[in-house]
Amino acid sequence: MRENNAKRAVVIALAMAILVIVVWLIPFGIALDSPDRSGLGAPPPSRVASASQATKPDEPGAGRHPSTVAAVDSEFTITCIDEVGAAAPFAELAFRGPGVDFHRVADEVGRSAGQFSAEVLYIYARSKDGGACASDTIRRSRPEDRTKTIRLVSSASVSVTVRDALGHATAGCRVELAIAGVSAEARGIPKRPDPVVTDTNGSARFLVDGFGYYTAMAKGPLGHDSTRAQVQVRPGVTTEVEVYIGLDIRIGGRVVDRSGQPVVGARVVAQRHRVFLGQCEQRTAGTGSRGEFEIALPGPGRYSVAAVHDGFALVAAVECQADFVESPKDLTLVMAPAERLAGRVLDRVGSPVSGVPVRMEIAPSGDPVSPATELATMLMGTDPKLLLAKSGVDGRFEFSRAPAFCGKLVLATEAVVDGMAVVGRAEIDFGADGVQGDIVLPVDCLVGHAGRNDVAIVGGQGLHRVVLCKRSGPGWVAGCQQVAEVVPGGTCTLDGAVVTGAVLVVGDGLGRVVQGGDLIRCLQEKRLEALPVGKCTVHLAGVVDSVAWLATAKVIANRVDGVPLPEHTLVRVGLRDHSLQWPMPGQYVVTVLDGWRVRGCGLVEVGASDTTVNVLCQ
């Protein structure tokens, strides 16, 4: 009996000991049935509340299991590669979003996986040595975002040259580079670079790890402040900019009406012709009691000048040169009374169509990159009411103020009204006396096809994708492209709402961009044919072979009508030659870039045959 009691006591003691050990181990996270499923240091689903509760990279165990527990519902896998496509091991990843801030370190093959609950997650990646970086975005609404490959490219640099009032480089100036704005992908990530003192050449160089816009400014040896200049930076590119101390370059003149009387209170805008891609330097001033104005400029260069005032049409921009030696003080801008631009929206049988939005824009000309046209377009866009109208019951529309622009204007519409797709486009000649005759905007109407349509894609075996591009008012949403699936047999399903944008058919030696009435007819016929597209070679002319930037120059292309391209960078095939099998026929502007500096622009007409075009560079 005593022996049985002793055995029973031993068993009970062992059971209690095991229970104590299990209870003691639970707080330490030992859970045999919940392993780390990613194998990449990502928290398992049952252990992460939200991305904002993850550990920081400078804390022990960064990228490991956080200590807070809650629910998440979206997974992601990030793979980091370098510029040549090889894995970027142990890259540092920062994740930001609404209520989200956490960091990770990729594994030995550049991968990192995890989960998040925010609607959008901005990713900033940097190589282990800090010499390369990149950014991207994950959205919960896009399943394809769950798996991302991020290519890390060399960090950006900014070279700031400080000059005095006579244009001479100035040494010993303290230069600062402040963050003026960053892209959404890198929101809140970049840090402000430390100040740098200019060398004997008046230059200061910064290495930046951010994307977007920075403002450069300097303080001279005697404490005088310089002008400010805004620069746009991107990874792997050196952006050059100049600031001036004691600069006093001014232009002036008068704004008058057609009878020579002064226009008081007009806004005068001077815009410098761009040197860098994306650059837009403007200065404004108001006119006084005698219509006079004076504008202090940010630096020497060629400028377009225009004026705006209620009750008057927009003045066609005039051009002038301003430098350290001389700048014009006698510019005269003549403003014409505002004219109303009215017309009717009619279908192909002449019946009025009501409720249709109509927009006005300047038609592309033989010189689509004209700075004067660029400024006029910008001024038109400052007031959306100038650009948009809507047809009434009788199909009539009216713009309150037309631009004083001698050339061609475009009236266009792409809309879905009461389940009916409506598209139309008309070019009108706008001369010094306005528009002669009645304006009619003819439209094609697509009835009963506003739903989903199966369209046969024909044109050859080389077709491999269909891209849908969206329009936003007068412009295009460059990043808003969607690839439509082409099923075996060459059929693609298109939503009727695509008539508000464009459809791009892309293939090997084949292509086409379809929009407007052509797109409506394709949906009606349920057939979309691709066309043969030639190869275009751009030859860089006007410079000698020994110039340093020629070997690293990049050439990009943009369609004159603004439709975004799936690929817009030409391939280098020689020191001076760049070529691309164009996705689709049409008219393109090609821009030659040295970093962000624009070295030349040209107009290219792409058709079915191969062509070569010379672009004059400087």
Coordinates of C-alpha atoms in Angstrom, one line a residue:
M1 CA 0.0 0.0 0.0
R2 CA 2.8 2.4 1.0
E3 CA 4.6 1.5 -2.3
N4 CA 1.5 2.4 -4.3
N5 CA 1.0 5.7 -2.5
A6 CA 4.6 6.6 -3.2
K7 CA 4.3 5.8 -6.9
R8 CA 1.1 7.9 -7.0
A9 CA 2.9 10.9 -5.3
V10 CA 5.7 10.7 -7.8
V11 CA 3.3 10.7 -10.8
I12 CA 1.4 13.7 -9.4
A13 CA 4.6 15.6 -8.8
L14 CA 5.8 14.9 -12.3
A15 CA 2.5 16.1 -13.8
M16 CA 2.6 19.3 -11.7
A17 CA 6.2 20.0 -12.8
I18 CA 5.3 19.6 -16.5
L19 CA 2.3 21.9 -16.0
V20 CA 4.5 24.6 -14.4
I21 CA 7.1 24.3 -17.2
V22 CA 4.4 24.8 -19.9
V23 CA 2.9 27.7 -18.2
W24 CA 6.3 29.3 -17.7
L25 CA 7.2 28.9 -21.4
I26 CA 4.0 30.4 -23.0
P27 CA 5.0 34.1 -22.4
F28 CA 8.2 33.5 -24.3
G29 CA 6.3 32.8 -27.5
I30 CA 7.0 29.1 -27.8
A31 CA 4.2 27.8 -30.0
L32 CA 5.0 24.6 -31.8
D33 CA 2.0 24.8 -34.0
S34 CA 2.8 28.4 -35.2
P35 CA 6.1 28.4 -37.0
D36 CA 7.5 31.4 -38.9
R37 CA 6.1 30.3 -42.3
S38 CA 7.9 32.9 -44.4
G39 CA 11.4 31.7 -43.5
L40 CA 12.5 35.3 -44.2
G41 CA 12.2 36.8 -40.8
A42 CA 8.6 37.8 -41.4
P43 CA 6.2 37.6 -38.4
P44 CA 3.7 34.7 -38.6
P45 CA 0.0 35.7 -39.0
S46 CA -1.0 35.2 -35.4
R47 CA 1.7 37.5 -34.0
V48 CA 1.6 40.9 -35.8
A49 CA -1.0 43.5 -35.0
S50 CA -0.1 46.2 -37.6
A51 CA 3.0 47.3 -39.4
S52 CA 3.3 50.3 -37.0
Q53 CA 4.2 47.9 -34.2
A54 CA 7.2 46.3 -35.9
T55 CA 10.7 46.9 -34.5
K56 CA 13.1 49.6 -35.7
P57 CA 16.3 48.7 -37.6
D58 CA 18.6 50.0 -34.9
E59 CA 16.9 47.9 -32.2
P60 CA 18.0 44.4 -31.3
G61 CA 16.1 41.9 -33.4
A62 CA 15.1 44.4 -36.1
G63 CA 13.0 42.7 -38.7
R64 CA 12.2 39.9 -36.2
H65 CA 9.1 39.2 -34.2
P66 CA 7.5 42.2 -32.5
S67 CA 6.1 41.9 -29.1
T68 CA 2.6 43.0 -29.8
V69 CA -0.2 40.7 -31.0
A70 CA -3.2 41.5 -33.2
A71 CA -4.8 40.7 -36.5
V72 CA -3.6 41.5 -40.1
D73 CA -5.0 40.5 -43.4
S74 CA -2.6 41.4 -46.3
E75 CA 0.7 39.6 -47.1
F76 CA 3.6 40.8 -49.3
T77 CA 6.9 39.6 -50.6
I78 CA 9.6 42.1 -51.6
T79 CA 12.6 41.1 -53.7
C80 CA 15.5 43.6 -54.0
I81 CA 17.9 43.4 -57.0
D82 CA 20.7 45.7 -58.1
E83 CA 21.1 47.6 -61.4
V84 CA 22.2 44.5 -63.4
G85 CA 19.4 42.3 -62.0
A86 CA 21.4 40.4 -59.4
A87 CA 20.1 39.9 -55.8
A88 CA 20.8 42.7 -53.4
P89 CA 21.4 40.8 -50.1
F90 CA 20.5 42.4 -46.7
A91 CA 19.0 45.5 -48.3
E92 CA 17.4 47.8 -45.7
L93 CA 13.7 48.4 -46.2
A94 CA 11.6 51.1 -44.6
F95 CA 7.7 50.9 -44.8
R96 CA 5.5 54.0 -44.3
G97 CA 1.8 54.6 -44.6
P98 CA -1.2 55.9 -42.7
G99 CA -0.5 54.9 -39.2
V100 CA 2.4 52.7 -40.4
D101 CA 6.1 53.0 -39.7
F102 CA 8.3 49.9 -39.6
H103 CA 11.6 48.6 -41.0
R104 CA 13.0 45.3 -42.2
V105 CA 16.3 43.8 -43.5
A106 CA 16.1 41.5 -46.5
D107 CA 17.7 38.1 -46.4
E108 CA 20.8 36.8 -48.2
V109 CA 18.9 36.7 -51.6
G110 CA 17.3 40.1 -51.2
R111 CA 13.8 39.0 -50.1
S112 CA 11.6 40.1 -47.3
A113 CA 8.0 39.0 -46.6
G114 CA 5.4 40.1 -44.1
Q115 CA 1.9 41.4 -43.6
F116 CA 0.2 44.8 -43.3
S117 CA -3.2 46.2 -42.6
A118 CA -2.9 49.8 -44.2
E119 CA -4.7 50.6 -47.5
V120 CA -1.4 51.7 -49.0
L121 CA 2.2 51.1 -48.0
Y122 CA 5.2 53.2 -49.3
I123 CA 8.4 51.3 -49.5
Y124 CA 11.9 52.8 -49.5
A125 CA 14.8 50.4 -50.1
R126 CA 18.5 51.0 -49.7
S127 CA 21.5 48.7 -50.4
K128 CA 23.5 47.4 -47.5
D129 CA 26.4 49.8 -48.3
G130 CA 24.0 52.8 -48.8
G131 CA 25.1 53.4 -52.3
A132 CA 21.9 52.5 -54.1
C133 CA 18.2 53.1 -53.3
A134 CA 14.7 52.8 -54.8
S135 CA 11.1 53.2 -53.8
D136 CA 7.8 51.6 -54.6
T137 CA 4.2 51.3 -53.4
I138 CA 2.0 48.5 -52.3
R139 CA -1.8 48.8 -52.4
R140 CA -4.2 46.4 -50.8
S141 CA -6.7 47.0 -53.6
R142 CA -4.2 45.6 -56.2
P143 CA -3.4 41.9 -55.8
E144 CA -0.5 42.2 -58.2
D145 CA 1.2 44.4 -55.6
R146 CA 1.6 41.6 -53.1
T147 CA 4.7 40.4 -54.9
K148 CA 7.2 43.2 -55.8
T149 CA 10.7 43.3 -57.4
I150 CA 12.5 46.5 -56.5
R151 CA 15.6 47.5 -58.5
L152 CA 18.1 49.5 -56.5
V153 CA 19.9 52.2 -58.4
S154 CA 22.8 54.5 -57.5
S155 CA 22.0 57.4 -55.1
A156 CA 21.2 60.8 -56.6
S157 CA 23.6 63.8 -56.4
V158 CA 23.1 67.5 -56.7
S159 CA 25.8 69.9 -57.8
V160 CA 25.2 73.5 -56.8
T161 CA 27.3 76.3 -58.3
V162 CA 27.2 79.7 -56.6
R163 CA 27.9 82.8 -58.7
D164 CA 28.0 86.5 -58.0
A165 CA 26.1 89.3 -59.6
L166 CA 28.4 89.3 -62.6
G167 CA 28.2 85.5 -63.1
H168 CA 31.6 84.7 -61.6
A169 CA 31.9 81.5 -59.5
T170 CA 32.2 82.2 -55.8
A171 CA 34.2 80.1 -53.3
G172 CA 33.6 79.8 -49.5
C173 CA 29.8 80.0 -49.6
R174 CA 27.8 77.9 -47.3
V175 CA 25.2 76.0 -49.4
E176 CA 22.1 74.3 -48.0
L177 CA 19.8 71.8 -49.7
A178 CA 16.3 71.6 -48.2
I179 CA 13.6 69.1 -49.0
A180 CA 11.0 71.0 -51.0
G181 CA 8.8 68.0 -51.7
V182 CA 9.1 64.2 -52.2
S183 CA 7.2 61.7 -54.2
A184 CA 4.4 59.7 -52.6
E185 CA 6.6 56.6 -52.8
A186 CA 9.3 58.2 -50.5
R187 CA 7.0 60.3 -48.3
G188 CA 8.7 61.2 -45.1
I189 CA 11.8 59.1 -45.9
P190 CA 14.6 61.5 -47.0
K191 CA 16.7 63.4 -44.5
R192 CA 18.0 66.9 -45.0
P193 CA 21.6 66.8 -46.2
D194 CA 24.3 68.6 -44.2
P195 CA 25.4 72.1 -45.5
V196 CA 28.5 72.1 -47.8
V197 CA 31.0 75.0 -48.4
T198 CA 31.7 75.7 -52.1
D199 CA 35.2 74.9 -53.4
T200 CA 37.5 77.1 -55.6
N201 CA 35.2 76.5 -58.6
G202 CA 32.2 77.7 -56.6
S203 CA 30.7 74.2 -56.5
A204 CA 29.1 72.2 -53.7
R205 CA 28.1 68.6 -54.2
F206 CA 25.4 66.7 -52.2
L207 CA 24.6 63.0 -52.1
V208 CA 20.9 62.6 -51.5
D209 CA 18.8 59.5 -50.7
G210 CA 15.4 61.0 -51.4
F211 CA 13.2 61.3 -54.5
G212 CA 11.4 64.5 -55.6
Y213 CA 12.2 68.2 -55.2
Y214 CA 14.9 70.0 -53.2
T215 CA 15.6 73.7 -52.8
A216 CA 19.1 75.0 -53.1
M217 CA 20.2 78.2 -51.4
A218 CA 23.6 79.8 -50.3
K219 CA 25.0 82.4 -48.0
G220 CA 28.0 84.3 -49.2
P221 CA 31.2 85.0 -47.4
L222 CA 29.9 88.4 -46.2
G223 CA 26.5 86.9 -45.1
H224 CA 24.4 87.8 -48.2
D225 CA 21.7 85.4 -49.2
S226 CA 21.5 83.9 -52.7
T227 CA 18.6 83.3 -54.9
R228 CA 16.8 80.0 -54.4
A229 CA 16.6 77.3 -57.0
Q230 CA 14.4 74.2 -57.0
V231 CA 15.8 71.0 -58.4
Q232 CA 14.2 67.6 -59.2
V233 CA 16.3 64.6 -58.2
R234 CA 16.1 60.9 -59.1
P235 CA 18.4 58.0 -58.2
G236 CA 21.6 57.6 -60.2
V237 CA 21.4 61.1 -61.7
T238 CA 23.5 64.2 -61.0
T239 CA 21.4 67.3 -61.2
E240 CA 23.2 70.6 -61.7
V241 CA 21.8 74.0 -60.6
E242 CA 23.1 77.5 -60.2
V243 CA 22.2 80.1 -57.5
Y244 CA 23.3 83.8 -57.5
I245 CA 24.4 86.2 -54.7
G246 CA 23.5 89.9 -55.3
L247 CA 21.8 89.1 -58.5
D248 CA 19.7 91.9 -60.0
I249 CA 18.4 90.9 -63.4
R250 CA 15.0 92.5 -64.1
I251 CA 12.7 92.9 -67.1
G252 CA 9.9 95.4 -67.4
G253 CA 7.3 97.0 -69.6
R254 CA 3.6 97.8 -69.9
V255 CA 0.4 95.9 -70.4
V256 CA -2.2 97.8 -72.5
D257 CA -5.5 97.1 -74.3
R258 CA -6.0 97.3 -78.1
S259 CA -6.6 101.1 -77.8
G260 CA -3.3 101.6 -76.0
Q261 CA -4.9 102.3 -72.6
P262 CA -3.1 100.7 -69.5
V263 CA -4.5 97.5 -68.0
V264 CA -4.3 98.0 -64.2
G265 CA -4.0 94.9 -61.9
A266 CA -3.0 92.4 -64.6
R267 CA -0.8 89.5 -63.5
V268 CA 2.3 89.2 -65.6
V269 CA 4.2 85.8 -65.7
A270 CA 7.8 85.3 -66.8
Q271 CA 8.8 81.7 -67.3
R272 CA 12.4 80.7 -68.0
H273 CA 12.9 78.2 -70.9
R274 CA 13.7 74.9 -69.2
V275 CA 17.2 73.6 -69.0
F276 CA 16.3 70.5 -67.0
L277 CA 13.6 68.0 -67.6
G278 CA 10.6 68.9 -65.4
Q279 CA 12.0 72.3 -64.5
C280 CA 9.6 75.2 -64.4
E281 CA 11.0 78.5 -63.1
Q282 CA 8.5 81.4 -63.0
R283 CA 8.3 84.8 -61.5
T284 CA 5.1 87.0 -61.4
A285 CA 4.3 90.7 -60.9
G286 CA 1.2 92.9 -61.0
T287 CA 0.7 96.0 -63.2
G288 CA 0.5 99.5 -61.6
S289 CA -1.8 102.5 -62.4
R290 CA -0.1 103.0 -65.7
G291 CA 0.0 99.3 -66.7
E292 CA 3.7 99.1 -65.9
F293 CA 5.4 96.0 -64.4
E294 CA 8.8 94.9 -63.4
I295 CA 9.9 91.4 -62.6
A296 CA 13.1 90.3 -60.8
L297 CA 14.3 87.1 -62.5
P298 CA 15.9 84.0 -60.9
G299 CA 18.9 84.0 -63.3
P300 CA 20.0 84.7 -66.8
G301 CA 18.4 83.0 -69.7
R302 CA 15.6 83.2 -72.3
Y303 CA 12.1 83.8 -71.0
S304 CA 8.5 83.7 -72.2
V305 CA 6.3 86.5 -70.8
A306 CA 2.5 86.6 -70.8
A307 CA -0.3 88.5 -68.9
V308 CA -3.7 87.5 -67.4
H309 CA -6.6 89.6 -66.3
D310 CA -10.4 89.1 -65.8
G311 CA -12.3 90.4 -68.8
F312 CA -9.4 89.9 -71.2
A313 CA -8.3 87.0 -73.3
L314 CA -4.9 85.4 -72.4
V315 CA -2.1 87.2 -74.1
A316 CA 0.0 85.1 -76.5
A317 CA 3.4 84.9 -74.8
V318 CA 6.4 87.0 -76.1
E319 CA 10.0 85.9 -75.7
C320 CA 13.0 87.8 -74.5
Q321 CA 16.6 87.3 -73.5
A322 CA 17.8 88.5 -70.1
D323 CA 21.4 88.4 -68.9
F324 CA 24.0 90.1 -66.7
V325 CA 24.8 92.8 -69.3
E326 CA 21.3 93.8 -70.6
S327 CA 17.7 92.9 -70.1
P328 CA 14.6 94.4 -71.8
K329 CA 12.7 97.1 -69.9
D330 CA 10.3 98.1 -72.7
L331 CA 8.2 95.0 -73.3
T332 CA 4.6 95.7 -74.4
L333 CA 1.9 93.1 -73.9
V334 CA -1.4 93.9 -75.7
M335 CA -4.5 92.4 -74.2
A336 CA -7.7 91.8 -76.3
P337 CA -11.2 91.7 -74.8
A338 CA -12.4 88.3 -73.8
E339 CA -14.5 86.6 -76.4
R340 CA -17.0 83.9 -75.6
L341 CA -16.5 80.6 -77.5
A342 CA -19.8 78.8 -78.1
G343 CA -21.0 76.0 -80.2
R344 CA -23.2 72.8 -80.3
V345 CA -22.6 69.1 -79.7
L346 CA -24.3 67.1 -82.5
D347 CA -24.3 63.4 -83.3
R348 CA -23.5 62.1 -86.8
V349 CA -27.1 62.6 -87.9
G350 CA -27.2 66.2 -86.7
S351 CA -29.3 65.7 -83.5
P352 CA -28.1 67.7 -80.4
V353 CA -26.5 65.7 -77.5
S354 CA -27.0 67.2 -74.0
G355 CA -25.1 66.7 -70.8
V356 CA -21.7 66.2 -72.5
P357 CA -18.6 67.7 -70.9
V358 CA -16.5 69.6 -73.5
R359 CA -12.8 70.6 -72.9
M360 CA -10.7 73.1 -74.8
E361 CA -6.9 72.8 -75.4
I362 CA -4.2 74.1 -77.7
A363 CA -3.6 71.8 -80.6
P364 CA -0.1 70.4 -81.1
S365 CA 1.7 72.4 -83.8
G366 CA 4.8 71.9 -85.8
D367 CA 6.8 72.9 -82.7
P368 CA 5.1 71.1 -79.9
V369 CA 7.8 71.9 -77.4
S370 CA 7.6 75.7 -78.0
P371 CA 8.1 77.5 -74.6
A372 CA 5.5 80.1 -75.6
T373 CA 2.9 77.3 -76.2
E374 CA 4.0 75.7 -73.0
L375 CA 3.4 78.9 -71.0
A376 CA 0.0 79.6 -72.8
T377 CA -1.1 76.0 -71.9
M378 CA -0.1 76.5 -68.3
L379 CA -2.0 79.8 -68.0
M380 CA -5.1 78.2 -69.5
G381 CA -4.8 75.5 -66.8
T382 CA -4.7 78.0 -63.9
D383 CA -8.5 78.3 -64.1
P384 CA -10.3 75.1 -64.9
K385 CA -13.4 77.1 -65.8
L386 CA -11.6 78.3 -68.9
L387 CA -11.1 74.8 -70.2
L388 CA -14.4 73.0 -69.4
A389 CA -18.0 73.5 -70.5
K390 CA -21.1 71.3 -70.7
S391 CA -23.7 71.0 -73.4
G392 CA -27.3 72.0 -72.6
V393 CA -30.6 70.6 -73.6
D394 CA -30.2 71.9 -77.2
G395 CA -26.6 70.7 -77.3
R396 CA -25.2 74.2 -76.9
F397 CA -22.0 74.8 -74.9
E398 CA -20.1 78.0 -74.1
F399 CA -16.6 78.9 -72.8
S400 CA -16.6 82.2 -70.9
R401 CA -13.2 83.3 -72.1
A402 CA -11.2 82.1 -75.1
P403 CA -7.4 82.6 -75.3
A404 CA -5.8 85.2 -77.4
F405 CA -3.9 82.5 -79.2
C406 CA -3.4 82.5 -83.0
G407 CA -3.4 79.0 -84.1
K408 CA -5.5 75.9 -83.7
L409 CA -7.6 75.0 -80.7
V410 CA -9.1 71.6 -80.0
L411 CA -12.5 70.9 -78.6
A412 CA -13.0 67.4 -77.4
T413 CA -15.1 65.1 -75.3
E414 CA -14.9 61.5 -74.0
A415 CA -17.7 60.6 -71.6
V416 CA -20.2 58.1 -70.6
V417 CA -23.6 59.8 -70.2
D418 CA -26.7 57.8 -69.0
G419 CA -25.0 54.6 -70.1
M420 CA -24.2 55.9 -73.5
A421 CA -20.5 56.4 -74.5
V422 CA -19.9 59.7 -76.3
V423 CA -16.6 60.8 -77.9
G424 CA -15.8 63.6 -80.3
R425 CA -13.0 65.9 -81.4
A426 CA -12.8 69.1 -83.6
E427 CA -10.0 71.4 -84.5
I428 CA -10.9 75.1 -85.0
D429 CA -8.7 77.9 -86.4
F430 CA -8.4 80.7 -83.9
G431 CA -7.1 83.8 -85.6
A432 CA -6.7 87.4 -84.6
D433 CA -10.4 88.0 -85.1
G434 CA -11.5 84.9 -83.2
V435 CA -13.4 82.0 -84.7
Q436 CA -15.3 82.5 -88.0
G437 CA -18.6 80.7 -88.3
D438 CA -20.5 78.4 -86.1
I439 CA -18.6 75.8 -84.1
V440 CA -19.9 72.2 -84.3
L441 CA -18.4 69.4 -82.2
P442 CA -19.5 66.2 -84.0
V443 CA -19.6 63.1 -81.7
D444 CA -19.9 59.4 -82.1
C445 CA -22.4 57.7 -79.7
L446 CA -22.0 54.1 -78.5
V447 CA -25.4 52.8 -77.4
G448 CA -25.7 49.5 -75.7
H449 CA -22.0 48.8 -75.5
A450 CA -21.3 50.5 -72.1
G451 CA -20.9 47.1 -70.5
R452 CA -18.2 44.5 -71.3
N453 CA -17.3 43.8 -74.9
D454 CA -15.4 40.9 -76.4
V455 CA -13.1 42.3 -79.1
A456 CA -11.0 40.3 -81.5
I457 CA -7.4 41.5 -81.6
V458 CA -6.0 40.8 -85.1
G459 CA -2.9 41.7 -87.0
G460 CA -0.4 38.9 -86.6
Q461 CA 1.2 36.4 -84.3
G462 CA 3.5 39.0 -82.7
L463 CA 0.8 40.6 -80.5
H464 CA 1.4 40.1 -76.8
R465 CA -0.5 42.7 -74.8
V466 CA -3.3 45.3 -74.7
V467 CA -2.8 48.3 -72.4
L468 CA -5.7 50.5 -71.2
C469 CA -4.8 54.2 -70.5
K470 CA -7.0 56.6 -68.5
R471 CA -7.5 60.2 -69.1
S472 CA -7.9 62.8 -66.3
G473 CA -9.5 66.0 -67.8
P474 CA -7.3 67.6 -70.4
G475 CA -4.3 65.3 -69.5
W476 CA -3.5 61.7 -69.0
V477 CA -2.8 59.7 -65.8
A478 CA 0.7 58.6 -66.7
G479 CA 0.9 55.9 -64.0
C480 CA -2.6 54.7 -64.5
Q481 CA -2.2 51.9 -67.0
Q482 CA -3.8 48.5 -66.9
V483 CA -2.9 45.5 -69.0
A484 CA -5.9 43.6 -70.5
E485 CA -5.5 39.9 -70.9
V486 CA -5.5 38.5 -74.5
V487 CA -6.9 35.0 -74.4
P488 CA -5.8 32.2 -76.8
G489 CA -7.5 32.9 -80.1
G490 CA -6.8 36.7 -79.9
T491 CA -9.8 37.9 -78.0
C492 CA -9.7 40.6 -75.3
T493 CA -12.6 41.8 -73.1
L494 CA -12.9 45.6 -72.9
D495 CA -15.2 47.6 -70.7
G496 CA -17.3 50.2 -72.5
A497 CA -15.8 52.9 -70.2
V498 CA -12.5 52.6 -72.0
V499 CA -13.9 55.1 -74.6
T500 CA -12.9 57.9 -72.1
G501 CA -9.3 56.9 -72.5
A502 CA -7.2 55.0 -75.0
V503 CA -6.4 51.4 -75.9
L504 CA -2.7 50.5 -76.8
V505 CA -2.1 47.3 -78.8
V506 CA 1.6 46.3 -78.4
G507 CA 3.4 43.6 -80.3
D508 CA 6.6 42.7 -82.1
G509 CA 6.7 45.0 -85.1
L510 CA 3.0 45.7 -84.6
G511 CA 1.1 48.3 -82.7
R512 CA -1.7 50.8 -82.6
V513 CA -3.2 53.4 -80.3
V514 CA -7.0 53.6 -80.6
Q515 CA -9.1 56.3 -79.0
G516 CA -12.1 58.5 -79.6
G517 CA -14.4 57.6 -82.6
D518 CA -12.0 54.9 -83.8
L519 CA -12.3 53.1 -80.4
I520 CA -16.1 53.3 -80.6
R521 CA -16.1 51.8 -84.0
C522 CA -13.8 49.0 -82.8
L523 CA -16.2 48.2 -80.0
Q524 CA -19.2 48.2 -82.4
E525 CA -17.4 46.0 -84.9
K526 CA -15.9 43.9 -82.1
R527 CA -12.6 44.0 -84.0
L528 CA -9.3 45.8 -83.3
E529 CA -6.5 45.5 -85.8
A530 CA -2.9 46.2 -85.1
L531 CA -0.7 47.9 -87.7
P532 CA 2.9 47.4 -88.8
V533 CA 5.3 49.8 -87.0
G534 CA 8.8 50.7 -88.2
K535 CA 11.9 51.2 -86.2
C536 CA 13.1 54.8 -85.7
T537 CA 16.7 55.7 -85.1
V538 CA 17.5 59.1 -83.5
H539 CA 20.9 60.5 -84.4
L540 CA 22.4 63.1 -82.0
A541 CA 23.9 65.9 -84.2
G542 CA 25.5 69.3 -83.6
V543 CA 28.2 68.3 -81.1
V544 CA 31.6 66.7 -81.4
D545 CA 32.3 63.1 -80.4
S546 CA 34.6 64.2 -77.5
V547 CA 31.9 65.9 -75.4
A548 CA 31.7 64.1 -72.1
W549 CA 28.0 63.7 -71.9
L550 CA 27.5 62.1 -75.3
A551 CA 28.5 58.6 -74.1
T552 CA 26.0 58.6 -71.2
A553 CA 23.1 60.6 -72.8
K554 CA 19.6 59.2 -72.6
V555 CA 16.8 59.7 -75.2
I556 CA 13.2 59.5 -74.2
A557 CA 10.0 59.8 -76.3
N558 CA 6.6 61.1 -75.6
R559 CA 3.6 61.1 -77.9
V560 CA 2.4 64.6 -79.0
D561 CA -1.1 63.7 -78.0
G562 CA 0.1 62.8 -74.5
V563 CA -1.0 59.2 -74.4
P564 CA 1.3 57.4 -72.0
L565 CA 3.7 54.8 -73.5
P566 CA 4.5 51.4 -72.1
E567 CA 8.1 52.1 -72.9
H568 CA 9.6 55.5 -73.7
T569 CA 13.4 55.1 -73.4
L570 CA 15.3 54.5 -76.6
V571 CA 18.1 51.9 -76.8
R572 CA 21.6 53.0 -77.5
V573 CA 23.0 51.4 -80.6
G574 CA 26.1 53.7 -81.1
L575 CA 27.8 56.7 -79.6
R576 CA 25.3 59.1 -81.3
D577 CA 22.5 56.7 -82.3
H578 CA 19.5 55.6 -80.2
S579 CA 16.8 53.3 -81.5
L580 CA 13.4 51.8 -80.5
Q581 CA 10.9 49.5 -82.1
W582 CA 8.0 51.9 -81.5
P583 CA 4.9 50.5 -79.8
M584 CA 2.6 52.4 -82.2
P585 CA 2.6 54.8 -85.1
G586 CA 2.1 58.5 -84.6
Q587 CA 3.9 61.7 -83.8
Y588 CA 6.5 61.9 -81.0
V589 CA 8.6 64.4 -79.2
V590 CA 12.1 63.0 -78.5
T591 CA 14.2 64.6 -75.7
V592 CA 17.9 64.2 -75.3
L593 CA 19.0 64.1 -71.6
D594 CA 22.3 64.6 -69.9
G595 CA 21.2 63.6 -66.4
W596 CA 18.2 65.9 -66.1
R597 CA 19.7 68.6 -68.4
V598 CA 17.9 68.9 -71.7
R599 CA 20.4 68.8 -74.5
G600 CA 18.0 68.8 -77.5
C601 CA 14.5 68.1 -78.7
G602 CA 13.0 66.9 -81.9
L603 CA 9.8 65.8 -83.6
V604 CA 9.5 62.3 -85.0
E605 CA 6.8 60.9 -87.3
V606 CA 6.6 57.1 -86.9
G607 CA 5.0 55.0 -89.5
A608 CA 5.2 51.5 -91.0
S609 CA 8.7 51.9 -92.4
D610 CA 12.0 52.4 -90.7
T611 CA 13.2 56.0 -90.3
T612 CA 16.2 58.0 -89.1
V613 CA 15.9 61.6 -87.7
N614 CA 18.6 64.0 -86.7
V615 CA 18.2 65.9 -83.4
L616 CA 20.3 69.0 -82.9
C617 CA 22.0 69.1 -79.5
Q618 CA 24.0 71.6 -77.6

